[in-house]
Amino acid sequence: MKNVSPCRLCHSKLIEVLWQLKACPYGDLFKNSLSEAMEIESHAIALARCSDCGLIQLEEVTDIKGQYDDYIYQTK
């Protein structure tokens, strides 16, 4: 899933990747076994800067529903 976002502040498409991390699954997706945990889909994480306004942001838009669909912690 590569959904590169334009700048969230000025909507420029001139986005420069500053730091590329190794792909990893979303956090807090606890599984019952190591084998189940290893099957979780990994996602790219890249820190990027807008060349026009300088905003630093994640390069890709995350899938919020997939990220928090089975989230076990709830505030009261």
CSV table of C-alpha atoms in Angstrom, one decimal:
chain,number,residue,atom,x,y,z
A,1,MET,CA,0.0,0.0,0.0
A,2,LYS,CA,1.8,3.1,-1.2
A,3,ASN,CA,-0.4,6.1,-0.7
A,4,VAL,CA,2.0,9.1,-0.8
A,5,SER,CA,0.5,12.1,0.6
A,6,PRO,CA,0.9,15.7,-0.7
A,7,CYS,CA,2.0,18.2,1.9
A,8,ARG,CA,-0.7,18.3,4.6
A,9,LEU,CA,-0.1,22.0,5.1
A,10,CYS,CA,0.3,23.6,1.7
A,11,HIS,CA,-0.7,20.6,-0.5
A,12,SER,CA,2.5,20.7,-2.5
A,13,LYS,CA,3.6,17.5,-4.2
A,14,LEU,CA,7.3,18.4,-3.8
A,15,ILE,CA,8.0,15.9,-0.9
A,16,GLU,CA,11.6,14.9,-0.1
A,17,VAL,CA,12.2,11.7,1.9
A,18,LEU,CA,14.6,12.5,4.8
A,19,TRP,CA,14.7,9.2,6.6
A,20,GLN,CA,13.5,5.7,5.5
A,21,LEU,CA,12.9,3.2,8.2
A,22,LYS,CA,12.5,-0.6,7.8
A,23,ALA,CA,8.9,-1.6,7.1
A,24,CYS,CA,7.1,-2.8,10.2
A,25,PRO,CA,3.6,-3.7,11.3
A,26,TYR,CA,1.4,-1.1,13.1
A,27,GLY,CA,2.0,-1.1,16.8
A,28,ASP,CA,-0.2,-2.7,19.5
A,29,LEU,CA,-1.5,-5.5,17.3
A,30,PHE,CA,-1.0,-8.3,19.9
A,31,LYS,CA,-1.3,-11.9,18.8
A,32,ASN,CA,-1.5,-15.2,20.7
A,33,SER,CA,1.7,-16.7,19.1
A,34,LEU,CA,4.9,-15.7,17.4
A,35,SER,CA,3.7,-17.3,14.1
A,36,GLU,CA,0.6,-15.2,14.1
A,37,ALA,CA,2.6,-12.1,14.9
A,38,MET,CA,5.0,-12.8,12.0
A,39,GLU,CA,2.0,-12.9,9.6
A,40,ILE,CA,1.0,-9.3,10.3
A,41,GLU,CA,1.4,-7.0,7.2
A,42,SER,CA,4.4,-4.6,7.3
A,43,HIS,CA,4.1,-1.0,6.2
A,44,ALA,CA,6.8,1.4,5.0
A,45,ILE,CA,7.7,4.3,7.3
A,46,ALA,CA,9.4,7.3,5.8
A,47,LEU,CA,9.9,10.8,7.3
A,48,ALA,CA,9.6,13.4,4.6
A,49,ARG,CA,9.8,17.2,4.3
A,50,CYS,CA,7.9,19.5,2.0
A,51,SER,CA,10.3,21.4,-0.2
A,52,ASP,CA,7.9,24.4,-0.4
A,53,CYS,CA,6.9,25.0,3.2
A,54,GLY,CA,9.3,22.8,5.2
A,55,LEU,CA,6.6,20.7,7.0
A,56,ILE,CA,8.0,17.4,8.2
A,57,GLN,CA,5.5,14.5,8.0
A,58,LEU,CA,5.1,10.8,7.3
A,59,GLU,CA,5.4,10.2,3.5
A,60,GLU,CA,2.4,7.8,3.4
A,61,VAL,CA,-1.1,8.2,4.7
A,62,THR,CA,-1.8,5.4,7.1
A,63,ASP,CA,-4.9,3.2,7.1
A,64,ILE,CA,-6.5,4.4,10.3
A,65,LYS,CA,-9.2,1.7,10.3
A,66,GLY,CA,-6.7,-1.1,9.8
A,67,GLN,CA,-4.4,0.5,12.4
A,68,TYR,CA,-7.0,0.8,15.2
A,69,ASP,CA,-9.7,-1.7,14.1
A,70,ASP,CA,-8.8,-4.3,16.8
A,71,TYR,CA,-7.2,-1.9,19.2
A,72,ILE,CA,-7.6,-3.3,22.7
A,73,TYR,CA,-7.1,-0.2,24.9
A,74,GLN,CA,-10.0,2.1,25.4
A,75,THR,CA,-10.1,5.2,27.5
A,76,LYS,CA,-13.0,5.8,29.8
